[in-house]
Coordinates of C-alpha atoms in Angstrom, one line a residue:
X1 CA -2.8 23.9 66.2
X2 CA -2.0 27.2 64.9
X3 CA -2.2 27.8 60.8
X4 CA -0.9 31.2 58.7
X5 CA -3.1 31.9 55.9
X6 CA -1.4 30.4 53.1
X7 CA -1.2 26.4 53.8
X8 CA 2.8 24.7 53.0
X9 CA 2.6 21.8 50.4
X10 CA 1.9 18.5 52.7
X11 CA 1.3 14.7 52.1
X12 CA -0.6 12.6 54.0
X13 CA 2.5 9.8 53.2
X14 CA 4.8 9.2 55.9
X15 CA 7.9 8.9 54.1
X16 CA 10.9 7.2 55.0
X17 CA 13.6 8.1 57.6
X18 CA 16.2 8.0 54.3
X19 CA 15.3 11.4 53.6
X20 CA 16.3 13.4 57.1
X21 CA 19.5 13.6 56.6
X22 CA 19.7 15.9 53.4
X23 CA 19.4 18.9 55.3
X24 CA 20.8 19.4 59.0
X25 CA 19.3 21.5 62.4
X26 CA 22.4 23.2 64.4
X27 CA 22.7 24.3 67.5
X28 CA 19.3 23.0 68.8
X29 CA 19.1 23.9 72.6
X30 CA 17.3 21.4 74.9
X31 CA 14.5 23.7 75.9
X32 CA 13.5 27.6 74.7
X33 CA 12.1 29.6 77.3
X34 CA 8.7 31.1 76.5
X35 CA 7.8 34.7 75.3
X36 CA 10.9 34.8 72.9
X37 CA 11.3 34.7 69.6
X38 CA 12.8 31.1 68.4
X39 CA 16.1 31.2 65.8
X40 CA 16.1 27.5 63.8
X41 CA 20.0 27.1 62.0
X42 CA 20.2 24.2 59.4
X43 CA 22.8 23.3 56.8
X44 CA 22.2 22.0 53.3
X45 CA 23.8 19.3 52.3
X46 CA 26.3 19.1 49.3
X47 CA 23.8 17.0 46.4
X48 CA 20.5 19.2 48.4
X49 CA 19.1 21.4 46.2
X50 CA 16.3 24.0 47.7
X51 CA 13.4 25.5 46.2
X52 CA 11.2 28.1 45.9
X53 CA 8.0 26.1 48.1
X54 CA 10.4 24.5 50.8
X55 CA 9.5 25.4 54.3
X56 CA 10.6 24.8 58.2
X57 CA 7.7 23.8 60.4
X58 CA 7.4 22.6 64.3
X59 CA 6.2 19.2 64.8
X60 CA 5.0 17.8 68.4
X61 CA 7.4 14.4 68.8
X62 CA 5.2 11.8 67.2
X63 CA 3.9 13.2 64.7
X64 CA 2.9 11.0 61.6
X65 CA 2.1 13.0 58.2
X66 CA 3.9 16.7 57.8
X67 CA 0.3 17.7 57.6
X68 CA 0.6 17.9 61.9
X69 CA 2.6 20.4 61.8
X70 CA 2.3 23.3 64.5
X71 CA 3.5 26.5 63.0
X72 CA 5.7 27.0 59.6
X73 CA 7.8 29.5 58.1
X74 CA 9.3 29.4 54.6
X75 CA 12.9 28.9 53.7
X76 CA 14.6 31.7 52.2
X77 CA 16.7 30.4 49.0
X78 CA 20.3 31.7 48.8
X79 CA 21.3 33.6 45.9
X80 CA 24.7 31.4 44.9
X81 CA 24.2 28.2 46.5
X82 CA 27.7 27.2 45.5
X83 CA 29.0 29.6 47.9
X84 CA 29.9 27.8 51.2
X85 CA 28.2 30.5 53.0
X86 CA 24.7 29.9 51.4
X87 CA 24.6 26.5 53.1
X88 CA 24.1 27.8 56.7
X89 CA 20.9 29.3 56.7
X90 CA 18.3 30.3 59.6
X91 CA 15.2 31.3 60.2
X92 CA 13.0 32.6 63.0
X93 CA 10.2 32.0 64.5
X94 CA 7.8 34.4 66.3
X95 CA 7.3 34.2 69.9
X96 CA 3.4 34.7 69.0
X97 CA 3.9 31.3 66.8
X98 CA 5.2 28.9 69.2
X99 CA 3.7 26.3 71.6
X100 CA 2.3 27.3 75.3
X101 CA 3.0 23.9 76.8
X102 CA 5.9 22.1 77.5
X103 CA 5.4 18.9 75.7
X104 CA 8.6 18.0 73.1
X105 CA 8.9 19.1 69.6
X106 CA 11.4 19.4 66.7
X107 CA 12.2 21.3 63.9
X108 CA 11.4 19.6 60.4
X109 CA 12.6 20.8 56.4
X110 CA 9.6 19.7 54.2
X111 CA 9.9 20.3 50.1
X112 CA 7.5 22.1 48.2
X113 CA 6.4 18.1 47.3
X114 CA 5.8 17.3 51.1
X115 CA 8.7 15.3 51.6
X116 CA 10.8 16.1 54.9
X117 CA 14.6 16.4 54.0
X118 CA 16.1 16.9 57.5
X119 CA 14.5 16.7 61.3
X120 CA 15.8 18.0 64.6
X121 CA 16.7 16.7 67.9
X122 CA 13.5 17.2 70.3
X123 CA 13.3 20.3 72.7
X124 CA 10.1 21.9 74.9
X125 CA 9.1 24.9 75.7
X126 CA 9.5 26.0 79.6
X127 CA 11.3 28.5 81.6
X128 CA 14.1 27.9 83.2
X129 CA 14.4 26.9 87.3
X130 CA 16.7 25.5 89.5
X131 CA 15.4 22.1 89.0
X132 CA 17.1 22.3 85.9
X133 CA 20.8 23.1 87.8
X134 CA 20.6 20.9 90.1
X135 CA 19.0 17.2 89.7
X136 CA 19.0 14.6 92.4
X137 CA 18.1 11.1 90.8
X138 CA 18.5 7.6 92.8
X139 CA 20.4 5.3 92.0
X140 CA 17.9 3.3 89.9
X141 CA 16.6 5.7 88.2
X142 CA 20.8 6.9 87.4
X143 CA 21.2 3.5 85.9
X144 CA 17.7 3.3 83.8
X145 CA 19.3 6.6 82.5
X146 CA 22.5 4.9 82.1
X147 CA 20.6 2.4 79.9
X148 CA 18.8 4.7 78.2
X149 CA 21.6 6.3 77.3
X150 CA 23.9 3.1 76.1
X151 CA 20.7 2.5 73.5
X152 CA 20.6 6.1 72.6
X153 CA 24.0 5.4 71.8
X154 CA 23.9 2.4 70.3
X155 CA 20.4 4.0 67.8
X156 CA 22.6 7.3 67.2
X157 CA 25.7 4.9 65.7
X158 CA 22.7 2.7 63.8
X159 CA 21.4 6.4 62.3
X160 CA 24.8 7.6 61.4
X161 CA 25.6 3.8 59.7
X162 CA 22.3 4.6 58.0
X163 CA 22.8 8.1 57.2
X164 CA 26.3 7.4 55.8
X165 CA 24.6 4.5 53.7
X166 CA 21.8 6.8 53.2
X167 CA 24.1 9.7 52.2
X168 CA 26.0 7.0 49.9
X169 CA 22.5 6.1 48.2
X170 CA 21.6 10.0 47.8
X171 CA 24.6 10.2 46.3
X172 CA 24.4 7.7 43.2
X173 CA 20.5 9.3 43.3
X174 CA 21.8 12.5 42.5
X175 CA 24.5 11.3 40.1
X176 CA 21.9 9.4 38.4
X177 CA 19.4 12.8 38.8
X178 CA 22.1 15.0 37.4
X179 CA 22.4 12.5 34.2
X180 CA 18.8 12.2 34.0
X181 CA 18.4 16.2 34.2
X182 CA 21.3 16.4 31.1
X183 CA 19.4 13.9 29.4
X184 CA 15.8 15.7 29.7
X185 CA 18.0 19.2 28.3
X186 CA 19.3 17.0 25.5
X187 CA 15.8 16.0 24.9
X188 CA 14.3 19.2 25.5
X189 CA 17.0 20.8 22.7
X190 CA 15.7 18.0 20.1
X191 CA 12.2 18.4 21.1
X192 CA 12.7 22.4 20.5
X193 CA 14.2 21.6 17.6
X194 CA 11.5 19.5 16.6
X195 CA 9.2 21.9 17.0
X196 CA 10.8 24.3 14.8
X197 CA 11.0 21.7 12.3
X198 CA 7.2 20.9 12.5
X199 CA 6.3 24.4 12.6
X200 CA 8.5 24.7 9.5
X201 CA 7.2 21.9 8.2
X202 CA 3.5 22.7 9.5
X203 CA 3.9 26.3 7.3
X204 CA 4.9 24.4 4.5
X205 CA 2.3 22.2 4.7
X206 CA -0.7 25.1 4.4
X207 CA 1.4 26.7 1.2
X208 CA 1.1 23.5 -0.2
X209 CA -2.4 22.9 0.6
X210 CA -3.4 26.6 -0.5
X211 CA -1.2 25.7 -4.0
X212 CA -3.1 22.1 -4.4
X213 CA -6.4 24.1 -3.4
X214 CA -5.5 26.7 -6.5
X215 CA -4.6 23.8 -8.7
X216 CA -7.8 21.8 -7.2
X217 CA -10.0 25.0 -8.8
X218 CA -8.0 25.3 -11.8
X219 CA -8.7 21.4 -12.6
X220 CA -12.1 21.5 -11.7
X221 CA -12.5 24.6 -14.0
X222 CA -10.6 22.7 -17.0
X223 CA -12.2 19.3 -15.8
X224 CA -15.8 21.3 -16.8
X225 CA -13.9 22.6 -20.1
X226 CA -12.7 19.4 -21.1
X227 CA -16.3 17.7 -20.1
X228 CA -17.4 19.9 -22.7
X229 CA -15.3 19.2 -24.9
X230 CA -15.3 15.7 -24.9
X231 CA -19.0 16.0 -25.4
X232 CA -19.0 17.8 -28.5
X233 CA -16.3 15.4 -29.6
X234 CA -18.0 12.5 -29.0
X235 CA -20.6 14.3 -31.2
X236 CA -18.2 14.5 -33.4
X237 CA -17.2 11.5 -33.4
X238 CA -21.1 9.9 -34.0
X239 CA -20.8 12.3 -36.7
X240 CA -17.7 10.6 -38.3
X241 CA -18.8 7.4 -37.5
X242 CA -21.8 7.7 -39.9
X243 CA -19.7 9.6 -42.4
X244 CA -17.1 6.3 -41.8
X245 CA -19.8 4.2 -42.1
X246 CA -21.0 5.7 -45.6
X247 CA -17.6 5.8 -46.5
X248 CA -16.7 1.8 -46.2
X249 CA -20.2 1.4 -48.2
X250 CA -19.1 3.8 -50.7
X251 CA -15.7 1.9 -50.6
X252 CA -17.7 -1.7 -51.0
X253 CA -19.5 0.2 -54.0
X254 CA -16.7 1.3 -55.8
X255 CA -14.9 -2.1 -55.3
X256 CA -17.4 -3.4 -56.8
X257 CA -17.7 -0.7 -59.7
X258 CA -13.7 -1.0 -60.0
X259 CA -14.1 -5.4 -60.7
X260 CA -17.2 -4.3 -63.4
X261 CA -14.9 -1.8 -64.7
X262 CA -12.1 -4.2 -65.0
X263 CA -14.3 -6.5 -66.9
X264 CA -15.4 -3.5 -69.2
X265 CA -11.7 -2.6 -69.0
X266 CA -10.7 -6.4 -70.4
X267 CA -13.0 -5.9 -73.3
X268 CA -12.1 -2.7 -74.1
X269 CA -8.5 -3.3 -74.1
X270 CA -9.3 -6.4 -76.7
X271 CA -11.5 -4.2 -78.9
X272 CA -8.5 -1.0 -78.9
X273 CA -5.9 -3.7 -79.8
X274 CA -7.6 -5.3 -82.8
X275 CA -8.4 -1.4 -83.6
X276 CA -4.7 -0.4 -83.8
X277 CA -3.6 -3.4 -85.2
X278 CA -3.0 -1.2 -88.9
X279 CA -1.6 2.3 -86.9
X280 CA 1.9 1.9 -85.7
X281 CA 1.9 4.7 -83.1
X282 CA -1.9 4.0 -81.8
X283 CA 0.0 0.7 -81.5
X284 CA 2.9 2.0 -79.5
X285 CA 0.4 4.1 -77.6
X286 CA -1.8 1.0 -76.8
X287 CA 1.6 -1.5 -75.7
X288 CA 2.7 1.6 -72.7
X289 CA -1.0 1.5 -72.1
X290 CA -0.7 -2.1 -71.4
X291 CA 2.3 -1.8 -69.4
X292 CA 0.9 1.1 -67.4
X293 CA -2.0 -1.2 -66.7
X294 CA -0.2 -4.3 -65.6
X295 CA 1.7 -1.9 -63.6
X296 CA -1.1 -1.0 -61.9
X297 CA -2.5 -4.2 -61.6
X298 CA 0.5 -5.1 -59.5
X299 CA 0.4 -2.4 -57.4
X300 CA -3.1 -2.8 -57.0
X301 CA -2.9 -6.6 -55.5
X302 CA 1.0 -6.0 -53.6
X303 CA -0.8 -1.9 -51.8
X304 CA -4.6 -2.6 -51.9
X305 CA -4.9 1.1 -49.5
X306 CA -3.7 2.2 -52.8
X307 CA -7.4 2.4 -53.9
X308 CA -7.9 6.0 -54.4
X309 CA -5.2 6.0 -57.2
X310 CA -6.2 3.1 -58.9
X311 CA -9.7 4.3 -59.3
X312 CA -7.6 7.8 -60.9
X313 CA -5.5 5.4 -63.1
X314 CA -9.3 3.8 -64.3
X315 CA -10.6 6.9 -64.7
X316 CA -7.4 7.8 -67.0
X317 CA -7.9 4.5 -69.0
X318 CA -11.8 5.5 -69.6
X319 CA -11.2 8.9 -70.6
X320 CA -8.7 7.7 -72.8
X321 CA -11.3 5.2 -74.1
X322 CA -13.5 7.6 -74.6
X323 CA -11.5 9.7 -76.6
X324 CA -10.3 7.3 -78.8
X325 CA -14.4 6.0 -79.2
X326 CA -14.7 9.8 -80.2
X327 CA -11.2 9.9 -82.6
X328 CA -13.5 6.7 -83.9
X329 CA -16.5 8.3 -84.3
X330 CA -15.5 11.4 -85.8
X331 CA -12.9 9.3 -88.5
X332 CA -15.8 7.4 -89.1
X333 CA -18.0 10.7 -89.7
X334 CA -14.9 12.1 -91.7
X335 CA -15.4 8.6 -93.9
X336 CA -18.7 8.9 -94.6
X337 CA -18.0 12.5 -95.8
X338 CA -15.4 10.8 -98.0
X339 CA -17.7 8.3 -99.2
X340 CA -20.4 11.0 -100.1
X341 CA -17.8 13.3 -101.9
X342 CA -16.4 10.1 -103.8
X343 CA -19.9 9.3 -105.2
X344 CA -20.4 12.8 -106.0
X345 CA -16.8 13.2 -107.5
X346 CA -18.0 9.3 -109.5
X347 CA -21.5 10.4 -110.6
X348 CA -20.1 14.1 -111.6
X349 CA -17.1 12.1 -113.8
X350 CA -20.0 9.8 -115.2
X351 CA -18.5 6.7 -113.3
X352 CA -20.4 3.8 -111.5
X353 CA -19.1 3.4 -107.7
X354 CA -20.3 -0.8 -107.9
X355 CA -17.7 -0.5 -110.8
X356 CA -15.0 0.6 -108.9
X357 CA -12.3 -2.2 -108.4
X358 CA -12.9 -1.7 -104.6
X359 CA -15.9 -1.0 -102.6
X360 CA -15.3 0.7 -99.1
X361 CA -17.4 -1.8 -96.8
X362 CA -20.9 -0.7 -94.8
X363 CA -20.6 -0.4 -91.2
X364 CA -23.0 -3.0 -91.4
X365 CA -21.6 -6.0 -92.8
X366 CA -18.0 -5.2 -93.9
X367 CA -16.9 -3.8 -90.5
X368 CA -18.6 -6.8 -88.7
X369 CA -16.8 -9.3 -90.9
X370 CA -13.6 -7.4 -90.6
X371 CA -13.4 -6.5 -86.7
X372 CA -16.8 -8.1 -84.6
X373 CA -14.8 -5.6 -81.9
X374 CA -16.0 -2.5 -83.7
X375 CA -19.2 -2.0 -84.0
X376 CA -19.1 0.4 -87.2
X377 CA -16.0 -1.3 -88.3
X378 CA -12.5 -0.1 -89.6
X379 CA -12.8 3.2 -91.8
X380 CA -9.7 3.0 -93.5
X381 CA -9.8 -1.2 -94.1
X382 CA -10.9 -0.1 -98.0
X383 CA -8.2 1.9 -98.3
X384 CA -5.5 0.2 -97.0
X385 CA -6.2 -2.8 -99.2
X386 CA -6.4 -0.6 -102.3
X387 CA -3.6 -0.2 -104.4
X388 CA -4.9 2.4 -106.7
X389 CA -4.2 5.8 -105.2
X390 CA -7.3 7.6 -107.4
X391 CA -9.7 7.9 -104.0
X392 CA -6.9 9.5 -102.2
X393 CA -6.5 11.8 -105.1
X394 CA -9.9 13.0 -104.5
X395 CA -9.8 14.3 -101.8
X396 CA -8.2 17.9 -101.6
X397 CA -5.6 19.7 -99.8
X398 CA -6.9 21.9 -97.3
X399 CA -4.0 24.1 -97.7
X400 CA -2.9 24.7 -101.6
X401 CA -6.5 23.6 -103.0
X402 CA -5.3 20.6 -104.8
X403 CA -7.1 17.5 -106.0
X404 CA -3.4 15.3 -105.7
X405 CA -1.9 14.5 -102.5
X406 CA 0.5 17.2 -101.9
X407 CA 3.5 17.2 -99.1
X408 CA 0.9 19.7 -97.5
X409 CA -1.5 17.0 -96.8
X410 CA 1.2 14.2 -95.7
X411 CA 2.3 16.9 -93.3
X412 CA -0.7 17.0 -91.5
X413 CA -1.0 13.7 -91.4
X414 CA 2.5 13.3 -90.1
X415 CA 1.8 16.1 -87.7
X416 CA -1.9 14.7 -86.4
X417 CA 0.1 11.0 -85.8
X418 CA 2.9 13.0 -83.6
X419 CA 0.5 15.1 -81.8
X420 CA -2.3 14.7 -79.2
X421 CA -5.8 16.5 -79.1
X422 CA -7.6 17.2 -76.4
X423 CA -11.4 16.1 -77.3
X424 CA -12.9 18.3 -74.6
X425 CA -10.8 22.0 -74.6
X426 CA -9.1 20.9 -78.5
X427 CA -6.2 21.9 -76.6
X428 CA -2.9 19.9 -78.5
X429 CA -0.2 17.9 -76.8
X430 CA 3.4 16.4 -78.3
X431 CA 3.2 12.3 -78.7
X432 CA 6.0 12.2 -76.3
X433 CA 4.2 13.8 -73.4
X434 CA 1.6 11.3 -73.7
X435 CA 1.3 11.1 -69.5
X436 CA 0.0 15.2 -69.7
X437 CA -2.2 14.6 -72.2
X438 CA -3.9 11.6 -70.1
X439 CA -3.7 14.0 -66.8
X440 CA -4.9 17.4 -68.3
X441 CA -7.9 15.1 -70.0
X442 CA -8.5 13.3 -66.2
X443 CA -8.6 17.0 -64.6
X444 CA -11.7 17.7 -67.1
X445 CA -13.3 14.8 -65.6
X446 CA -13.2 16.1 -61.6

């Protein structure tokens, strides 16, 4: 067996006969004489499509696989294959090619997948001699021929019923092919399409990752900034919890200081309201005191986070205390000055003070049995209780020099009940301002 030098697609399969009909052999003569080159005519069918790997070989009658082929040749595709001319094709074989003996053979189409499409009647290779003009046969042998023919006949009917059914089922095959091949371009378009979208989406994708990468780095970056910083504020924050600490213990001190204070305030406010019992504006002075107190006692027990100006309002009430300790202290100094100048004024007149009608009382017993609240007593108790106005007209007018109360004296003694000194800066307020005389006296205090 004779090969080229490039091998045809074969299978080692022996297909079925359902296949030989897509492509037809004409004009197959019974025998080709030797030494000549061989021309092979076929016709494609209407629903046969050829391609590029399809090829013609010569097969010995008998033959089982295409792979026992004798010689090949390759099928020339037609340009428009609609055209009605483009389904007679040919092609030739090479005397060089063919057979040397005179067995039978056929021409068979195989596809570039090994599948035969279309085969031949058989014909041999032999010259031609009379033997072949004239035949005598016997009579036997005319009717075995007879026979022979009658079942030729009766297999050629048999092949064209199956090629008919065949040609039927190839058909529907390449109905159902040519649905097939619009469904794989309809999925071909979408899978195209597709693939744009995931290489759209794809790009989009690696922006986004390089973005969340920047962000990834900025967040690390501020993760390590805020690391830091909630380091130094959680330093911070031991810090404040110590100073919180100190504070609530300062805060249970001054509680504490505020209920000892209120118990100093208690007796306080007794001892100042049997003192201005006999002054009618201390007295007036004292009653708002007591109403700014009560006021602040109810605020005190309704807003107790209203600590901070309680402990003001105390502070108010115990620089006011203290003033009026120091009014005290200094009226008391200005009545012992009185009480020296009246026994000098006595003795320089030749008088006896024991004599005197009245006798201002000590500190020491006559206060005490007047007022136990005061502890040097009430100055002006001797006075008031006098009804001789001779020790008032001893002292003298600081203005006009006088030894008689003059208008200049009652003046300043009107004036000194309407107005309010500062003990600290001597710095004097109106009566009716009484609330920024207590805060200007509080600001000394801070």
């Amino acid at each position: 067996m004779e090969k080229t030098i490039e091998d045809p697609p074969t299978s080692a399969v022996l297909l079925d006969h359902c296949h030989f009909s897509q492509v037809i052999f004409n004009s197959v003569e019974k025998f080709y004489i030797p030494g000549g080159d061989v021309t092979c005519r076929y016709t494609f069918t209407q629903n046969f499509i050829p391609r590029q790997k399809d090829w013609i070989g010569i097969f010995r009658v008998g033959w089982k696989t295409v792979r026992e082929y004798y010689t090949f040749m390759w099928v020339t595709l037609p340009i428009d294959l609609n055209n009605k001319s483009a389904k007679q094709q040919e092609v030739q074989f090479k005397a060089y090619y063919l057979p040397k003996d005179d067995e039978y053979y056929q021409f068979c189409y195989v596809d570039q997948d090994g599948v035969v499409r279309g085969a031949s009647i058989p014909f041999q290779f032999r010259p031609e001699n009379e033997e072949d003009i004239l035949v005598v046969t016997t009579q036997g042998e005319v009717e075995e021929i007879e026979q022979h023919n009658k079942e030729l006949c009766k297999e050629n009917q048999e092949l064209k019923d199956s090629c008919v059914s065949l040609q039927k089922q190839n058909s529907d095959m390449q109905a159902e092919l040519q649905k097939k091949q619009e469904e794989l371009e309809t999925l071909q378009s979408i899978n195209k399409k597709l693939e744009l979208k995931v290489k759209e989406q794809k790009d989009y994708w690696e922006t986004e990752l390089l973005q969340l990468k920047e962000q990834n780095q900025k967040m690390s970056s501020e993760n390590e900034k805020m690391g830091i910083r909630v380091d130094q504020l959680q330093a911070q924050l031991s810090t404040q919890e110590k100073e919180m600490e100190k504070l609530v213990q300062g805060d249970q001190d001054k509680t504490e200081q505020l209920e000892h204070l209120k118990k100093e305030n208690g007796h306080l406010f007794l001892s100042l309201t049997e003192q201005r019992k006999d002054q009618k504006k201390l007295e007036q002075t004292v009653e708002e005191m007591k109403q700014n107190e009560t006021t602040a006692m109810k605020k005190q027990q309704e807003l107790m986070d209203e600590n901070f100006d309680l402990s003001r309002r105390l502070s108010e009430k115990k620089m006011i205390y203290n003033v009026l300790q120091r009014e005290k202290e200094r009226l008391e100094g200005e009545n012992d000055l009185l009480k020296r100048e009246n026994s000098r004024l006595l003795s320089y007149m030749g008088l006896d003070f024991n004599s005197l009608p009245y006798q201002v009382p000590t500190s020491d017993e006559g206060g005490a049995g007047q007022n136990p609240g005061l502890v040097y007593g009430n100055p002006y108790s001797g006075i008031q209780e006098s009804s001789s106005p001779s020790q008032l007209s001893i002292k003298k007018c600081p203005i006009c020099k006088a030894d008689d109360i003059c208008d200049h004296t009652l003046e300043q003694q009107r004036m000194q009940a309407l107005c309010l000194n500062c003990p600290i800066c001597d710095k004097i307020f109106p009566a009716t301002e009484k609330q920024i005389f207590e805060d200007h006296v509080f600001c000394h205090s801070l």
